[in-house]
Coordinates of N, CA, C and O and ligand atoms in Angstrom, one line a residue:
X919 N 1.0 -1.2 0.1 CA -0.1 -0.2 0.2 C 1.0 1.4 0.0 O 1.6 1.3 0.9
X920 N 0.5 2.0 -0.9 CA 1.5 3.6 -0.8 C 0.5 4.5 -1.1 O -0.8 4.3 -1.2
X921 N 1.0 5.6 -0.5 CA 0.3 6.6 -0.5 C 0.4 7.6 -1.9 O 1.4 7.5 -2.6
X922 N -1.0 8.1 -2.0 CA -1.3 9.2 -3.2 C -1.6 10.8 -2.8 O -2.6 10.6 -1.6
X923 N -1.7 11.3 -3.5 CA -2.5 12.6 -3.1 C -3.3 13.2 -4.6 O -2.4 13.1 -5.4
X924 N -4.4 13.7 -4.3 CA -5.3 14.3 -5.5 C -5.7 15.4 -4.9 O -6.1 15.8 -4.0
X925 N -5.4 16.3 -6.2 CA -6.0 17.8 -6.2 C -7.0 18.1 -6.9 O -6.6 17.9 -8.5
X926 N -8.0 18.6 -6.8 CA -9.3 18.9 -7.8 C -9.8 20.1 -7.8 O -10.0 20.4 -6.1
X927 N -10.5 20.5 -8.9 CA -11.3 21.5 -8.5 C -12.6 21.5 -9.2 O -12.8 20.6 -10.0
X928 N -13.5 22.0 -8.6 CA -15.0 22.0 -9.0 C -15.7 23.0 -8.9 O -15.3 24.1 -8.2
X929 N -17.0 23.3 -9.5 CA -17.7 24.5 -9.2 C -18.9 24.5 -8.6 O -19.7 22.9 -9.1
X930 N -19.2 24.8 -7.4 CA -20.9 24.4 -6.9 C -21.9 24.9 -7.8 O -21.8 25.4 -8.5
X931 N -23.0 23.6 -7.7 CA -24.1 23.6 -8.3 C -25.3 24.8 -8.0 O -24.9 25.3 -6.4
X932 N -26.1 25.2 -8.9 CA -27.2 26.1 -8.6 C -27.8 25.7 -7.4 O -28.2 26.6 -6.4
X933 N -28.0 24.4 -7.0 CA -29.0 23.9 -5.8 C -28.1 24.0 -4.8 O -28.8 23.4 -3.6
X934 N -27.0 24.0 -4.7 CA -26.0 24.2 -3.4 C -26.5 25.4 -2.2 O -26.6 26.6 -3.0
X935 N -26.6 25.0 -1.4 CA -26.7 26.1 -0.4 C -25.6 26.1 0.8 O -25.0 25.2 0.8
X936 N -25.3 27.3 1.0 CA -24.1 27.6 1.6 C -24.1 26.6 3.2 O -23.0 26.4 3.3
X937 N -25.2 26.4 3.6 CA -25.1 25.4 4.9 C -24.7 24.0 4.3 O -24.5 23.3 5.3
X938 N -24.6 23.6 3.2 CA -24.4 22.4 2.8 C -22.9 22.1 3.1 O -22.6 21.1 3.2
X939 N -22.1 23.2 3.2 CA -20.7 23.1 3.3 C -20.7 22.3 4.7 O -19.7 21.5 4.6
X940 N -21.5 22.7 5.7 CA -21.4 22.1 7.1 C -21.7 20.5 6.7 O -20.7 19.6 7.2
X941 N -22.8 20.1 5.8 CA -22.9 18.8 6.0 C -22.0 17.8 5.3 O -21.7 16.7 5.6
X942 N -21.6 18.7 4.0 CA -20.3 17.8 3.5 C -18.9 17.8 4.5 O -18.7 16.4 4.4
X943 N -18.6 18.7 5.2 CA -17.4 18.7 5.9 C -18.0 17.4 6.8 O -16.8 16.4 7.1
X944 N -19.1 17.1 7.7 CA -19.3 16.4 8.6 C -19.3 15.0 8.2 O -18.7 14.0 8.8
X945 N -20.0 14.8 7.0 CA -20.0 13.4 6.2 C -18.4 12.9 5.8 O -17.9 11.9 5.7
X946 N -17.8 14.0 5.1 CA -16.3 13.9 4.8 C -15.2 13.2 6.2 O -14.7 12.5 5.8
X947 N -15.4 14.2 6.9 CA -14.8 13.9 8.4 C -15.2 12.5 9.0 O -14.1 11.5 9.2
X948 N -16.4 12.0 8.5 CA -16.6 10.6 9.2 C -16.0 9.6 8.4 O -15.4 8.8 9.1
X949 N -16.5 9.7 7.1 CA -15.9 9.0 6.3 C -14.5 8.7 6.2 O -13.8 7.7 6.1
X950 N -13.9 9.8 6.2 CA -12.3 9.9 6.0 C -11.8 9.3 7.3 O -10.4 8.5 7.0
X951 N -11.9 9.7 8.4 CA -11.7 8.9 9.3 C -11.3 7.5 9.1 O -10.3 6.8 9.9
X952 N -12.5 6.8 8.9 CA -12.4 5.7 8.9 C -11.6 4.9 8.0 O -11.0 3.8 8.1
X953 N -11.3 5.7 6.9 CA -10.4 5.1 6.0 C -9.2 5.7 5.7 O -8.1 5.4 4.8
X954 N -8.6 6.7 6.8 CA -7.5 7.1 7.0 C -7.1 8.2 6.0 O -6.0 8.1 5.2
X955 N -8.0 8.8 5.0 CA -8.0 9.8 4.2 C -8.1 11.0 5.0 O -8.7 11.4 5.8
X956 N -6.9 11.9 4.5 CA -6.8 13.0 5.2 C -6.9 14.3 4.0 O -6.6 14.0 3.1
X957 N -6.9 15.3 4.2 CA -6.8 16.6 3.5 C -7.2 18.0 3.6 O -7.7 18.2 4.9
X958 N -7.6 18.7 2.6 CA -7.9 20.2 3.0 C -9.0 20.4 1.9 O -8.8 20.1 0.5
X959 N -10.1 21.3 2.2 CA -11.1 21.8 1.5 C -11.2 23.1 1.7 O -11.5 23.6 2.2
X960 N -11.2 23.5 0.4 CA -11.3 25.3 0.4 C -12.8 25.5 -0.6 O -12.7 24.8 -1.5
X961 N -13.0 26.7 0.0 CA -14.5 26.9 -0.8 C -14.9 28.5 -0.5 O -14.5 29.0 0.6
X962 N -15.1 29.0 -1.7 CA -15.3 30.6 -1.9 C -16.7 31.1 -2.3 O -16.8 32.2 -2.9
X963 N -17.5 30.2 -2.2 CA -18.9 30.3 -2.5 C -19.1 30.2 -3.9 O -20.2 30.5 -5.0
X964 N -17.7 29.8 -4.6 CA -18.2 29.7 -6.2 C -17.3 28.2 -6.6 O -18.1 27.5 -7.2
X965 N -16.3 28.2 -6.1 CA -15.3 26.7 -6.3 C -15.2 26.2 -5.1 O -14.9 26.9 -4.1
X966 N -14.9 25.0 -5.6 CA -14.0 24.0 -4.3 C -12.7 23.8 -4.8 O -12.6 23.4 -5.9
X967 N -11.9 24.0 -3.8 CA -10.7 23.2 -4.2 C -10.3 22.2 -3.0 O -10.4 22.7 -2.1
X968 N -9.9 20.9 -3.5 CA -9.9 20.0 -2.5 C -8.5 19.2 -2.9 O -8.4 18.8 -3.8
X969 N -8.3 19.2 -1.7 CA -7.0 17.9 -1.5 C -7.4 16.6 -0.7 O -7.6 16.8 0.5
X970 N -7.0 15.4 -1.4 CA -7.3 14.3 -0.4 C -5.9 13.6 -0.4 O -5.4 13.5 -1.7
X971 N -5.6 12.9 0.6 CA -4.5 12.5 0.5 C -4.7 10.7 1.6 O -5.6 10.6 2.5
X972 N -3.8 9.8 0.9 CA -4.2 8.3 1.4 C -4.0 7.0 0.9 O -2.7 7.7 -0.2
X973 N -4.3 5.8 1.1 CA -4.2 5.1 0.2 C -4.4 5.1 -1.3 O -5.4 5.5 -1.7
X974 N -3.7 4.8 -2.3 CA -4.3 4.7 -3.7 C -5.9 4.1 -3.6 O -6.5 4.8 -4.3
X975 N -6.0 3.2 -3.1 CA -7.6 2.7 -3.1 C -8.3 3.6 -2.3 O -9.4 4.0 -3.0
X976 N -7.9 4.3 -0.9 CA -9.0 4.9 -0.3 C -9.1 6.4 -1.1 O -10.1 6.7 -1.1
X977 N -8.2 7.0 -1.8 CA -8.4 8.2 -2.4 C -9.4 8.0 -3.5 O -10.3 8.8 -4.1
X978 N -8.7 7.0 -4.6 CA -9.5 6.8 -5.6 C -11.0 6.4 -5.3 O -12.0 6.8 -5.9
X979 N -11.6 5.7 -4.3 CA -12.6 5.5 -3.7 C -13.5 6.5 -3.1 O -14.5 6.7 -3.8
X980 N -12.6 7.5 -2.7 CA -13.5 8.7 -2.2 C -13.8 9.5 -3.1 O -14.8 10.2 -3.7
X981 N -12.8 9.9 -4.3 CA -12.9 10.7 -5.2 C -13.9 10.4 -6.3 O -14.9 11.1 -7.0
X982 N -14.1 8.8 -6.2 CA -15.4 8.6 -7.3 C -16.6 8.6 -6.7 O -17.6 8.8 -7.5
X983 N -16.7 8.7 -5.2 CA -17.8 9.4 -4.8 C -18.0 10.6 -5.1 O -19.3 11.2 -5.2
X984 N -17.1 11.5 -4.5 CA -17.3 12.9 -4.9 C -17.6 13.3 -6.2 O -18.5 14.2 -6.2
X985 N -16.7 12.8 -7.3 CA -17.1 13.2 -8.6 C -18.8 12.8 -8.9 O -19.2 13.6 -10.1
X986 N -19.4 12.1 -8.3 CA -20.7 12.0 -8.7 C -21.9 12.7 -7.6 O -22.9 12.7 -8.3
X987 N -21.1 13.4 -7.2 CA -22.3 14.5 -6.0 C -22.8 15.5 -7.0 O -22.1 16.4 -7.3
X988 N -23.9 15.6 -6.9 CA -24.7 16.4 -7.3 C -24.5 18.1 -6.9 O -25.0 18.9 -7.7
X989 N -23.9 18.5 -5.9 CA -23.7 19.4 -5.2 C -22.4 20.1 -6.0 O -22.4 21.4 -5.8
X990 N -22.0 19.9 -6.9 CA -21.0 20.6 -7.7 C -20.7 19.7 -9.1 O -21.1 18.7 -9.0
X991 N -20.2 20.4 -10.1 CA -20.0 19.9 -11.3 C -18.2 20.6 -11.4 O -17.7 21.2 -11.1
X992 N -18.3 20.4 -13.0 CA -17.0 20.6 -13.8 C -15.7 20.1 -12.9 O -14.9 21.1 -12.8
X993 N -15.6 19.1 -12.6 CA -14.4 18.7 -11.8 C -13.2 18.7 -12.6 O -13.4 18.1 -13.5
X994 N -12.3 19.3 -12.3 CA -10.8 19.1 -13.2 C -9.8 18.7 -12.1 O -9.4 19.1 -11.1
X995 N -9.4 17.5 -12.4 CA -8.1 17.0 -11.1 C -7.0 17.7 -11.8 O -6.4 17.9 -13.1
X996 N -6.4 18.6 -10.8 CA -4.9 19.3 -10.9 C -4.0 18.6 -11.0 O -2.6 18.7 -11.5
X997 N -3.8 17.7 -9.8 CA -2.8 17.0 -9.7 C -3.1 15.5 -9.1 O -4.1 15.2 -8.5
X998 N -2.4 14.5 -9.5 CA -2.5 13.1 -8.7 C -0.8 12.4 -8.9 O -0.2 12.4 -9.8
X999 N -0.6 12.3 -7.5 CA 1.0 11.8 -7.6 C 1.2 10.7 -6.2 O 0.4 11.1 -5.3
X1000 N 2.1 9.8 -6.4 CA 2.6 9.3 -5.3 C 3.1 10.0 -4.5 O 4.0 10.7 -4.9
X1001 N 3.2 10.0 -3.1 CA 3.9 10.6 -2.1 C 4.6 9.7 -1.0 O 4.0 8.5 -1.0
X1002 N 5.5 10.1 -0.7 CA 6.1 9.6 0.7 C 5.4 9.5 2.0 O 5.8 8.8 2.8
X1003 N 5.1 10.9 2.4 CA 4.5 11.1 3.5 C 3.2 12.0 3.4 O 3.1 12.6 2.5
X1004 N 2.2 11.9 4.3 CA 1.2 13.2 4.4 C 1.6 14.2 4.8 O 2.5 14.7 5.6
X1005 N 1.0 15.4 3.9 CA 1.2 16.8 4.6 C -0.1 17.4 5.7 O 0.3 18.0 6.2
X1006 N -1.1 16.5 5.7 CA -2.1 17.1 6.4 C -2.9 15.9 7.3 O -4.3 15.4 7.6
X1007 N -1.6 15.2 7.9 CA -2.4 13.9 8.6 C -3.2 14.4 10.2 O -3.7 13.7 10.5
X1008 N -3.2 15.5 10.4 CA -3.7 16.1 11.5 C -5.2 16.7 11.2 O -6.1 16.9 11.9
X1009 N -5.7 16.5 9.6 CA -6.9 16.6 9.2 C -7.8 16.0 8.3 O -7.2 15.7 7.3
X1010 N -8.5 15.4 9.0 CA -9.3 14.5 8.4 C -10.2 14.9 7.0 O -10.5 14.3 6.1
X1011 N -10.5 16.1 7.3 CA -10.8 17.2 6.3 C -11.0 18.7 6.8 O -11.7 19.1 7.8
X1012 N -9.5 19.2 6.7 CA -9.5 20.8 7.1 C -10.3 21.7 6.3 O -10.5 21.3 5.0
X1013 N -10.9 22.6 6.7 CA -11.5 23.5 6.1 C -11.0 25.0 5.8 O -10.7 25.6 6.8
X1014 N -10.8 25.2 4.7 CA -10.1 26.6 4.6 C -11.2 27.6 3.9 O -11.8 27.4 2.8
X1015 N -11.7 28.5 4.5 CA -13.0 29.3 4.3 C -12.4 30.4 3.2 O -11.3 31.0 3.4
X1016 N -13.3 31.3 2.6 CA -13.2 32.2 1.9 C -12.2 33.6 2.4 O -11.6 33.8 2.1
X1017 N -12.6 33.5 4.0 CA -11.7 34.7 4.6 C -10.2 34.3 4.4 O -9.5 35.2 4.7
X1018 N -9.8 33.0 4.4 CA -8.3 32.8 4.5 C -7.6 33.0 3.0 O -6.7 33.3 3.0
X1019 N -8.6 33.2 2.2 CA -8.5 33.3 0.6 C -8.1 34.7 0.3 O -8.8 35.6 -0.3
X1020 N -6.9 35.5 0.9 CA -6.9 36.5 1.3 C -6.2 37.3 -0.6 O -5.5 36.4 -1.1
X1021 N -6.3 38.7 -0.6 CA -5.5 38.9 -2.0 C -4.2 38.5 -1.8 O -3.5 38.1 -2.8
X1022 N -3.3 38.7 -0.7 CA -1.6 38.3 -0.6 C -1.6 36.6 -1.4 O -0.8 36.3 -1.7
X1023 N -2.7 35.8 -0.7 CA -2.4 34.4 -0.6 C -2.8 34.2 -2.2 O -1.8 33.7 -3.0
X1024 N -3.6 35.0 -2.9 CA -4.0 34.6 -4.2 C -2.8 35.0 -5.1 O -2.6 34.3 -6.1
X1025 N -2.4 36.1 -4.7 CA -1.5 36.7 -5.7 C 0.0 35.8 -5.6 O 0.5 35.5 -6.5
X1026 N 0.2 35.2 -4.4 CA 1.5 34.7 -4.2 C 1.2 33.2 -5.0 O 2.4 32.7 -5.5
X1027 N 0.0 32.6 -5.1 CA 0.2 31.5 -5.3 C -0.9 30.9 -6.8 O -0.8 30.3 -7.5
X1028 N -1.7 32.3 -7.3 CA -2.2 32.1 -8.4 C -2.1 33.1 -9.4 O -2.7 33.3 -10.6
X1029 N -1.0 34.3 -8.9 CA -0.9 35.4 -10.1 C -1.6 36.7 -10.1 O -1.3 37.7 -10.3
X1030 N -2.9 36.3 -9.3 CA -3.9 37.7 -9.2 C -4.4 37.5 -7.9 O -4.6 36.8 -7.2
X1031 N -5.3 38.5 -7.7 CA -5.8 38.8 -6.2 C -7.2 38.0 -6.3 O -7.9 38.0 -5.2
X1032 N -7.7 37.4 -7.5 CA -8.9 36.8 -7.2 C -8.5 35.1 -7.3 O -7.8 34.6 -8.1
X1033 N -9.4 34.6 -6.6 CA -9.1 33.1 -6.1 C -9.6 32.4 -7.7 O -11.0 32.4 -7.7
X1034 N -8.7 31.5 -8.2 CA -9.4 31.4 -9.4 C -8.6 30.1 -10.0 O -7.5 29.3 -10.4
X1035 N -9.2 28.7 -8.8 CA -8.3 27.7 -9.1 C -8.4 26.9 -10.1 O -7.1 26.0 -10.4
X1036 N -9.3 27.1 -11.5 CA -9.1 26.5 -12.2 C -8.0 27.0 -13.3 O -7.1 25.8 -14.3
X1037 N -7.4 28.2 -12.7 CA -6.0 28.5 -13.8 C -4.8 28.2 -12.8 O -3.5 28.5 -13.2
X1038 N -4.8 27.5 -11.5 CA -3.7 27.1 -10.8 C -3.1 25.9 -11.3 O -4.0 25.3 -11.4
X1039 N -1.8 25.8 -11.2 CA -1.1 24.5 -11.5 C -1.6 23.6 -10.2 O -1.6 24.1 -9.1
X1040 N -1.5 22.3 -10.2 CA -1.5 21.8 -8.8 C -0.4 21.8 -8.0 O -1.0 21.6 -6.7
X1041 N 0.7 22.0 -8.3 CA 1.5 22.1 -7.5 C 1.4 23.3 -6.4 O 1.4 23.7 -5.4
X1042 N 0.7 24.6 -7.5 CA 0.7 25.8 -6.7 C -0.3 25.6 -5.6 O -0.9 26.1 -4.9
X1043 N -1.7 25.1 -6.2 CA -2.6 24.7 -5.4 C -2.8 24.0 -3.8 O -2.8 24.2 -3.0
X1044 N -1.5 23.0 -4.2 CA -1.3 22.0 -3.1 C -0.7 23.1 -2.1 O -0.7 23.0 -0.8
X1045 N 0.5 23.8 -2.7 CA 1.1 24.8 -1.7 C 0.5 25.9 -1.1 O 0.9 26.0 0.0
X1046 N -0.3 26.0 -1.9 CA -1.3 27.4 -1.1 C -2.1 26.6 0.1 O -2.1 27.1 1.1
X1047 N -2.6 25.3 0.0 CA -3.4 24.7 1.2 C -2.0 24.4 2.2 O -2.7 24.2 3.4
X1048 N -1.1 24.0 1.6 CA -0.1 23.8 2.8 C 0.2 25.0 3.6 O 0.4 24.8 4.8
X1049 N 0.5 26.0 2.8 CA 0.6 27.2 3.7 C -0.5 27.9 4.7 O -0.3 28.2 5.3
X1050 N -1.6 27.5 4.3 CA -2.8 27.7 5.0 C -3.1 26.7 5.9 O -3.9 26.9 7.0
X1051 N -2.2 25.5 5.9 CA -2.9 24.7 7.1 C -2.8 25.0 8.5 O -3.8 24.4 9.1
X1052 N -1.7 25.5 8.5 CA -1.6 25.9 10.2 C -2.5 26.7 10.6 O -2.6 27.3 12.0
X1053 N -3.5 27.5 9.9 CA -4.5 28.7 10.4 C -5.7 28.2 10.4 O -6.6 28.9 10.9
X1054 N -5.8 26.7 10.1 CA -7.3 26.2 10.3 C -7.4 25.2 11.3 O -5.9 24.5 11.5
X1055 N -8.3 24.8 12.1 CA -8.2 23.8 13.0 C -8.1 22.3 12.3 O -8.6 22.1 11.3
X1056 N -7.4 21.8 13.3 CA -7.0 20.1 12.8 C -8.4 19.7 13.2 O -8.8 19.6 14.5
X1057 N -9.0 18.8 12.3 CA -10.5 18.3 12.5 C -10.4 17.1 11.7 O -10.2 17.1 10.3
Ligands
FAD2524 P1 -25.0 8.9 0.5 O1 -25.0 9.7 1.2 O2 -25.7 7.6 0.2 O3 -25.8 9.8 -1.1 C1 -26.3 9.2 -2.2 C2 -26.1 10.3 -3.3 O4 -27.0 11.5 -2.9 C3 -24.3 10.7 -3.5 O5 -24.1 10.7 -5.0 C4 -24.3 11.8 -2.7 O6 -23.1 12.4 -3.5 C5 -25.7 12.6 -2.8 N1 -26.1 13.5 -1.7 C6 -25.9 13.3 -0.4 N2 -26.1 14.6 0.2 C7 -26.9 15.0 -0.8 C8 -27.3 16.5 -0.6 N3 -27.8 16.9 0.9 N4 -27.8 16.8 -1.9 C9 -27.7 16.5 -2.9 N5 -27.1 15.4 -3.3 C10 -26.7 14.6 -2.0 N6 -17.1 12.6 1.2 C11 -15.9 12.0 1.5 O7 -16.4 10.8 2.0 N7 -15.1 12.6 1.9 C12 -14.5 13.5 1.2 O8 -13.3 14.4 1.3 C13 -15.5 14.8 0.5 N8 -15.3 15.5 -0.3 C14 -16.3 16.3 -0.7 C15 -16.2 17.6 -1.2 C16 -17.2 17.9 -2.1 C17 -16.4 19.4 -2.8 C18 -18.4 17.6 -2.3 C19 -19.1 18.3 -3.1 C20 -18.5 16.1 -1.6 C21 -17.8 15.7 -0.8 N9 -17.8 14.2 -0.3 C22 -16.8 13.6 0.5 C23 -19.3 14.0 -0.1 C24 -19.3 12.8 -1.2 O9 -19.7 13.3 -2.4 C25 -20.4 11.7 -0.7 O10 -21.7 12.7 -0.4 C26 -20.5 11.1 0.6 O11 -18.9 10.6 0.5 C27 -21.4 10.3 0.9 O12 -21.4 9.3 -0.2 P2 -22.3 8.0 -0.3 O13 -22.0 7.2 -1.5 O14 -22.2 7.2 0.8 O15 -23.5 8.9 -0.5

């Protein structure tokens, strides 16, 4: 069993309501804890950017469930790679809210002050979540 990390971006659907984010985080944390999946989820009321890490099987199974979820669409995988060690081991699913996606963060990792994850490289998206992880609770 070896570890992989997957980073994808998506757009939330019209029928998505902002309180759905709590439900998504709750079910994600419950499921991910059981499967030793860890990661981060960014949400800015338009886009999701998520990183999940774990065994290849558990990451693929999780992504296959996520990809069919009607609460978002237009999923694009930005990166998928084998990794030697987890970076988010304390977060079954850390949540990076819009307030953390400041102009400075967006300029540093995306080139402009607007959060535009479809235009980011997988590495930049991952590095941005890495930079922000210490600012959000381990959950
Ligand atoms: P069930 O709970 O049995 O639901 C059946 C179907 O209905 C699934 O297709 C489900 O996606 C959909 N569904 C569930 N709730 C709603 C709702 N309120 N409105 C509309 N459709 C709904 N799950 C994880 O386990 N780990 C994650 O890291 C994770 N990250 C996610 C990130 C995002 C951006 C989104 C949108 C979802 C995420 N999920 C995650 C949730 C995942 O998509 C599944 O809903 C969840 O894993 C339960 O899967 P299930 O097959 O048991 O579905």
